[in-house]
Amino acid sequence: MSFGERIAIKSRNEIQQMRDVGQKTAEILLELREKARPGVTTQQLDNLAAKGLEKRGLNSPFLGYAPGGVAPYPAVLCASINDEIVHGIPGSRELKEGDIISLDFGVELGGWHGDTAVTVAVGSVTSEAEKLIATTHEAMEQGIEKMVPGNRLSDIGHAVEKRALKEKYGVVHQFVGHGIGKEMHEPPQVPNYGRPGRGPRLRPGMIFAIEPMVNIGSDKVKVLKDEWTAVTVDGSLSAHFEHTVLITDNGPEVLTRITGSH
Ligand code: MF3
Ligand code: CO
Ligand code: CO
């Protein structure tokens, strides 16, 4: 893992804008998760997300995103069902009782970005699925707790991994968290694994998106022919949570958390 690039320290004014966009991102994701019920298509969820953006005068950093020349991402939402890990492209597939769905949503406002994801149960799901969702959320929380000045970058991923490995789950290595601000993806990369005590010291004003992806089985990933949808190689269920988090002198401030959100 390369820790080399410069990590931006946001000014007071920039932090205020990140708070604003973070809260708006959270607000829309909360609306979406409430609509994830049996019979709803992921396309309908994407349409709803697009309306939420339009109504508030916000832009999508997802739509048209094409890192490294891949096919431009065609939607404003990532909707990943069951064995899909991340970057599921919305379409005509209907959610059914017992599915789990990860909704990953991003917003751009005035050049600043918010990025947040949640995995929810569609109706009632197996206890295995419930446990995966709860554990992945806890793993993210463990990582967030390490986001205090003076800790090192790799302390975050170490804490995330430790929680997931306790259940013998597979922690995805192929996708990682990231700095966020002027760009949706800024340095540094924030892996969800690794040894503690490595990398740069965390400082107030740094903002990272923390986003563990955890599989019941193997951590191995396969990307489908659509160039985006990432699935587990063994077909096991996968969960994903994400928050945009500011490091402050008083500890982590979760910019994409509002009452009722994850
Ligand atoms: N939101 C994703 C992340 O957490 C990136 C999605 S890129 C897209 O970093 F093009 F798929 F939208
Ligand atoms: Co995201
Ligand atoms: Co992200």
Tab-separated table of C-alpha atoms and ligand atoms in Angstrom:
chain	number	residue	atom	x	y	z
A	1	MET	CA	0.000	0.000	0.000
A	2	SER	CA	1.354	3.425	-0.908
A	3	PHE	CA	0.958	6.137	1.682
A	4	GLY	CA	3.136	8.593	-0.237
A	5	GLU	CA	0.818	11.270	-1.579
A	6	ARG	CA	-0.068	14.432	0.256
A	7	ILE	CA	-3.193	14.316	2.397
A	8	ALA	CA	-5.218	17.540	2.271
A	9	ILE	CA	-5.980	19.383	5.509
A	10	LYS	CA	-9.305	21.138	5.073
A	11	SER	CA	-9.764	24.709	6.287
A	12	ARG	CA	-12.604	25.779	8.581
A	13	ASN	CA	-14.545	27.055	5.590
A	14	GLU	CA	-13.948	23.891	3.559
A	15	ILE	CA	-15.046	21.766	6.500
A	16	GLN	CA	-18.293	23.709	6.664
A	17	GLN	CA	-18.959	22.913	3.000
A	18	MET	CA	-18.096	19.252	3.569
A	19	ARG	CA	-20.572	19.174	6.483
A	20	ASP	CA	-23.252	20.622	4.255
A	21	VAL	CA	-22.740	18.203	1.367
A	22	GLY	CA	-22.323	15.303	3.815
A	23	GLN	CA	-25.686	15.966	5.442
A	24	LYS	CA	-27.414	16.225	2.064
A	25	THR	CA	-25.841	12.937	0.950
A	26	ALA	CA	-27.084	11.266	4.133
A	27	GLU	CA	-30.576	12.700	3.781
A	28	ILE	CA	-31.057	11.240	0.298
A	29	LEU	CA	-29.574	7.839	1.220
A	30	LEU	CA	-31.997	7.651	4.139
A	31	GLU	CA	-34.923	8.180	1.748
A	32	LEU	CA	-33.582	5.474	-0.556
A	33	ARG	CA	-33.100	2.836	2.121
A	34	GLU	CA	-36.701	3.237	3.225
A	35	LYS	CA	-37.827	2.453	-0.341
A	36	ALA	CA	-35.791	-0.784	-0.607
A	37	ARG	CA	-38.777	-3.147	-0.337
A	38	PRO	CA	-39.858	-6.282	-2.231
A	39	GLY	CA	-41.046	-5.513	-5.778
A	40	VAL	CA	-39.020	-2.318	-6.182
A	41	THR	CA	-36.422	-2.276	-8.981
A	42	THR	CA	-32.960	-0.841	-8.538
A	43	GLN	CA	-33.734	1.446	-11.493
A	44	GLN	CA	-36.605	2.923	-9.471
A	45	LEU	CA	-34.204	3.560	-6.586
A	46	ASP	CA	-31.784	5.257	-8.978
A	47	ASN	CA	-34.605	7.439	-10.346
A	48	LEU	CA	-35.514	8.426	-6.821
A	49	ALA	CA	-31.895	9.289	-6.069
A	50	ALA	CA	-31.709	11.424	-9.242
A	51	LYS	CA	-34.879	13.277	-8.162
A	52	GLY	CA	-33.420	13.837	-4.704
A	53	LEU	CA	-30.361	15.445	-6.289
A	54	GLU	CA	-32.380	17.591	-8.695
A	55	LYS	CA	-34.779	18.845	-6.029
A	56	ARG	CA	-31.830	20.088	-3.937
A	57	GLY	CA	-29.709	21.416	-6.810
A	58	LEU	CA	-26.953	18.826	-6.288
A	59	ASN	CA	-24.728	17.001	-8.775
A	60	SER	CA	-23.763	13.342	-9.051
A	61	PRO	CA	-20.075	12.460	-8.957
A	62	PHE	CA	-21.006	8.885	-9.970
A	63	LEU	CA	-22.757	9.577	-13.283
A	64	GLY	CA	-20.186	9.397	-16.078
A	65	TYR	CA	-17.332	8.510	-13.695
A	66	ALA	CA	-14.705	6.615	-15.732
A	67	PRO	CA	-11.411	6.071	-13.924
A	68	GLY	CA	-8.675	4.594	-16.097
A	69	GLY	CA	-10.841	4.469	-19.204
A	70	VAL	CA	-13.501	2.002	-18.023
A	71	ALA	CA	-17.041	2.363	-19.360
A	72	PRO	CA	-18.507	5.566	-17.844
A	73	TYR	CA	-20.681	4.717	-14.834
A	74	PRO	CA	-24.270	5.061	-16.072
A	75	ALA	CA	-26.216	5.925	-12.874
A	76	VAL	CA	-26.223	8.137	-9.770
A	77	LEU	CA	-26.491	5.205	-7.361
A	78	CYS	CA	-24.669	1.906	-6.869
A	79	ALA	CA	-27.093	-0.868	-5.909
A	80	SER	CA	-25.441	-4.201	-5.094
A	81	ILE	CA	-27.644	-7.197	-4.265
A	82	ASN	CA	-26.609	-10.304	-2.262
A	83	ASP	CA	-23.289	-11.590	-3.689
A	84	GLU	CA	-22.661	-8.256	-5.410
A	85	ILE	CA	-20.039	-6.413	-3.369
A	86	VAL	CA	-19.995	-2.906	-4.827
A	87	HIS	CA	-20.706	-0.886	-7.999
A	88	GLY	CA	-23.896	-2.756	-8.927
A	89	ILE	CA	-25.500	-0.880	-11.829
A	90	PRO	CA	-29.220	-0.149	-11.294
A	91	GLY	CA	-31.552	-1.971	-13.679
A	92	SER	CA	-34.831	-3.840	-14.056
A	93	ARG	CA	-34.104	-6.423	-11.343
A	94	GLU	CA	-36.802	-6.436	-8.647
A	95	LEU	CA	-35.867	-6.739	-5.002
A	96	LYS	CA	-37.363	-9.743	-3.287
A	97	GLU	CA	-37.978	-10.696	0.313
A	98	GLY	CA	-34.776	-12.122	1.802
A	99	ASP	CA	-32.366	-10.110	-0.379
A	100	ILE	CA	-29.782	-7.803	1.098
A	101	ILE	CA	-28.905	-4.651	-0.827
A	102	SER	CA	-26.001	-2.260	-0.506
A	103	LEU	CA	-26.795	1.298	-1.560
A	104	ASP	CA	-23.781	3.524	-2.204
A	105	PHE	CA	-24.506	7.163	-2.927
A	106	GLY	CA	-22.400	10.249	-3.588
A	107	VAL	CA	-23.084	13.966	-3.979
A	108	GLU	CA	-21.120	16.944	-5.298
A	109	LEU	CA	-21.976	20.492	-4.262
A	110	GLY	CA	-19.846	23.552	-5.040
A	111	GLY	CA	-16.869	21.306	-5.788
A	112	TRP	CA	-17.111	19.317	-2.517
A	113	HIS	CA	-18.108	15.675	-2.116
A	114	GLY	CA	-20.025	13.360	0.192
A	115	ASP	CA	-19.927	9.545	-0.096
A	116	THR	CA	-21.915	7.102	2.043
A	117	ALA	CA	-23.233	3.552	1.817
A	118	VAL	CA	-25.498	1.253	3.773
A	119	THR	CA	-26.547	-2.385	3.482
A	120	VAL	CA	-30.163	-3.165	4.322
A	121	ALA	CA	-32.366	-6.229	4.521
A	122	VAL	CA	-35.283	-6.478	2.091
A	123	GLY	CA	-38.124	-7.719	4.283
A	124	SER	CA	-36.958	-10.461	6.602
A	125	VAL	CA	-33.638	-12.149	5.880
A	126	THR	CA	-31.721	-15.132	7.281
A	127	SER	CA	-29.920	-14.740	10.598
A	128	GLU	CA	-26.645	-15.249	8.688
A	129	ALA	CA	-27.424	-12.222	6.526
A	130	GLU	CA	-28.448	-10.168	9.562
A	131	LYS	CA	-25.222	-11.038	11.317
A	132	LEU	CA	-23.140	-10.099	8.270
A	133	ILE	CA	-24.842	-6.692	8.047
A	134	ALA	CA	-24.468	-5.984	11.781
A	135	THR	CA	-20.830	-7.081	11.830
A	136	THR	CA	-19.862	-5.020	8.780
A	137	HIS	CA	-21.450	-1.967	10.398
A	138	GLU	CA	-19.579	-2.654	13.625
A	139	ALA	CA	-16.334	-3.064	11.677
A	140	MET	CA	-16.837	0.388	10.147
A	141	GLU	CA	-17.528	1.827	13.610
A	142	GLN	CA	-14.341	0.251	14.955
A	143	GLY	CA	-12.399	1.894	12.140
A	144	ILE	CA	-14.043	5.280	12.743
A	145	GLU	CA	-13.091	5.109	16.434
A	146	LYS	CA	-9.435	5.061	15.408
A	147	MET	CA	-9.795	8.335	13.514
A	148	VAL	CA	-8.244	10.526	16.178
A	149	PRO	CA	-5.249	12.859	15.898
A	150	GLY	CA	-1.950	11.096	16.535
A	151	ASN	CA	-3.086	7.642	15.437
A	152	ARG	CA	-1.644	6.274	12.220
A	153	LEU	CA	-3.507	5.624	8.989
A	154	SER	CA	-3.170	1.836	9.147
A	155	ASP	CA	-4.745	1.751	12.629
A	156	ILE	CA	-8.104	2.284	10.893
A	157	GLY	CA	-7.920	-0.734	8.579
A	158	HIS	CA	-6.451	-2.908	11.276
A	159	ALA	CA	-9.452	-2.249	13.542
A	160	VAL	CA	-11.914	-2.897	10.707
A	161	GLU	CA	-10.274	-6.182	9.767
A	162	LYS	CA	-10.010	-7.374	13.344
A	163	ARG	CA	-13.783	-7.087	13.865
A	164	ALA	CA	-14.604	-8.958	10.633
A	165	LEU	CA	-12.015	-11.712	11.135
A	166	LYS	CA	-13.495	-12.469	14.545
A	167	GLU	CA	-16.445	-13.935	12.604
A	168	LYS	CA	-14.113	-15.546	10.016
A	169	TYR	CA	-15.526	-13.329	7.296
A	170	GLY	CA	-13.582	-12.341	4.176
A	171	VAL	CA	-12.477	-8.705	4.113
A	172	VAL	CA	-12.241	-7.379	0.552
A	173	HIS	CA	-8.791	-6.024	-0.352
A	174	GLN	CA	-9.461	-5.055	-3.952
A	175	PHE	CA	-11.459	-1.942	-3.027
A	176	VAL	CA	-10.468	0.522	-0.328
A	177	GLY	CA	-11.607	3.717	1.377
A	178	HIS	CA	-10.121	7.047	0.412
A	179	GLY	CA	-9.544	10.684	1.149
A	180	ILE	CA	-12.450	12.869	0.003
A	181	GLY	CA	-13.009	16.583	-0.544
A	182	LYS	CA	-12.326	18.462	-3.791
A	183	GLU	CA	-12.360	15.031	-5.445
A	184	MET	CA	-14.544	12.050	-4.620
A	185	HIS	CA	-11.363	9.965	-4.455
A	186	GLU	CA	-8.327	11.736	-2.992
A	187	PRO	CA	-5.172	10.411	-1.341
A	188	PRO	CA	-4.696	8.486	0.793
A	189	GLN	CA	-6.087	5.037	0.118
A	190	VAL	CA	-7.653	3.670	3.293
A	191	PRO	CA	-7.507	-0.144	3.225
A	192	ASN	CA	-9.799	-2.238	5.393
A	193	TYR	CA	-6.931	-4.459	6.538
A	194	GLY	CA	-3.316	-4.376	7.618
A	195	ARG	CA	-0.911	-4.107	10.497
A	196	PRO	CA	-1.398	-1.228	12.928
A	197	GLY	CA	1.056	1.634	13.480
A	198	ARG	CA	1.947	2.281	9.838
A	199	GLY	CA	1.580	5.232	7.515
A	200	PRO	CA	1.088	8.924	8.172
A	201	ARG	CA	-0.193	10.327	11.446
A	202	LEU	CA	-3.817	11.410	11.428
A	203	ARG	CA	-4.385	15.146	11.871
A	204	PRO	CA	-7.380	17.415	12.457
A	205	GLY	CA	-8.877	18.555	9.158
A	206	MET	CA	-8.264	15.298	7.293
A	207	ILE	CA	-11.435	13.749	5.815
A	208	PHE	CA	-11.652	10.092	4.801
A	209	ALA	CA	-14.366	7.831	3.437
A	210	ILE	CA	-14.237	4.627	5.490
A	211	GLU	CA	-15.906	1.771	3.644
A	212	PRO	CA	-15.481	-1.871	4.609
A	213	MET	CA	-16.735	-4.538	2.216
A	214	VAL	CA	-17.149	-7.861	4.001
A	215	ASN	CA	-18.076	-11.291	2.586
A	216	ILE	CA	-19.419	-14.311	4.455
A	217	GLY	CA	-17.004	-16.495	2.494
A	218	SER	CA	-13.920	-15.784	0.401
A	219	ASP	CA	-12.596	-12.216	0.129
A	220	LYS	CA	-11.940	-12.771	-3.585
A	221	VAL	CA	-13.627	-10.492	-6.090
A	222	LYS	CA	-14.705	-10.835	-9.720
A	223	VAL	CA	-15.796	-7.889	-11.892
A	224	LEU	CA	-18.595	-8.650	-14.385
A	225	LYS	CA	-18.585	-7.856	-18.123
A	226	ASP	CA	-20.392	-4.571	-17.500
A	227	GLU	CA	-16.947	-3.425	-16.200
A	228	TRP	CA	-18.436	-2.322	-12.845
A	229	THR	CA	-20.406	-4.897	-10.866
A	230	ALA	CA	-18.033	-6.585	-8.403
A	231	VAL	CA	-19.221	-9.952	-7.038
A	232	THR	CA	-17.842	-12.540	-4.633
A	233	VAL	CA	-16.119	-15.399	-6.504
A	234	ASP	CA	-17.795	-18.005	-4.294
A	235	GLY	CA	-21.290	-16.497	-4.508
A	236	SER	CA	-21.388	-15.724	-0.785
A	237	LEU	CA	-23.261	-12.690	0.553
A	238	SER	CA	-21.437	-9.372	0.872
A	239	ALA	CA	-22.154	-6.206	2.866
A	240	HIS	CA	-20.793	-2.650	2.543
A	241	PHE	CA	-21.031	0.393	4.785
A	242	GLU	CA	-19.460	3.794	4.215
A	243	HIS	CA	-19.186	7.135	5.955
A	244	THR	CA	-17.362	10.376	5.187
A	245	VAL	CA	-15.524	11.213	8.409
A	246	LEU	CA	-13.638	14.331	9.587
A	247	ILE	CA	-10.796	14.067	12.100
A	248	THR	CA	-11.082	16.735	14.809
A	249	ASP	CA	-9.361	17.504	18.104
A	250	ASN	CA	-12.500	16.146	19.765
A	251	GLY	CA	-12.425	12.875	17.830
A	252	PRO	CA	-14.110	11.667	14.635
A	253	GLU	CA	-17.031	13.666	13.221
A	254	VAL	CA	-19.178	11.570	10.880
A	255	LEU	CA	-20.249	14.068	8.228
A	256	THR	CA	-22.713	11.710	6.526
A	257	ARG	CA	-24.575	10.725	9.691
A	258	ILE	CA	-27.974	12.164	10.533
A	259	THR	CA	-30.655	11.040	12.963
A	260	GLY	CA	-32.055	7.746	11.768
A	261	SER	CA	-29.101	6.968	9.496
A	262	HIS	CA	-26.520	4.227	9.986
B	1	MF3	N1	-18.933	5.515	-4.067
B	1	MF3	C1	-17.913	4.606	-4.505
B	1	MF3	C2	-16.881	4.674	-3.409
B	1	MF3	O1	-17.298	4.448	-2.301
B	1	MF3	C3	-17.418	4.940	-5.882
B	1	MF3	C4	-18.486	4.761	-6.889
B	1	MF3	S1	-17.888	5.155	-8.400
B	1	MF3	C5	-19.164	4.828	-9.424
B	1	MF3	O2	-15.751	5.037	-3.478
B	1	MF3	F1	-18.779	5.250	-10.576
B	1	MF3	F2	-19.440	3.568	-9.386
B	1	MF3	F3	-20.226	5.483	-9.038
B	2	CO	CO	-19.258	5.220	-1.925
B	3	CO	CO	-16.103	5.825	-1.255
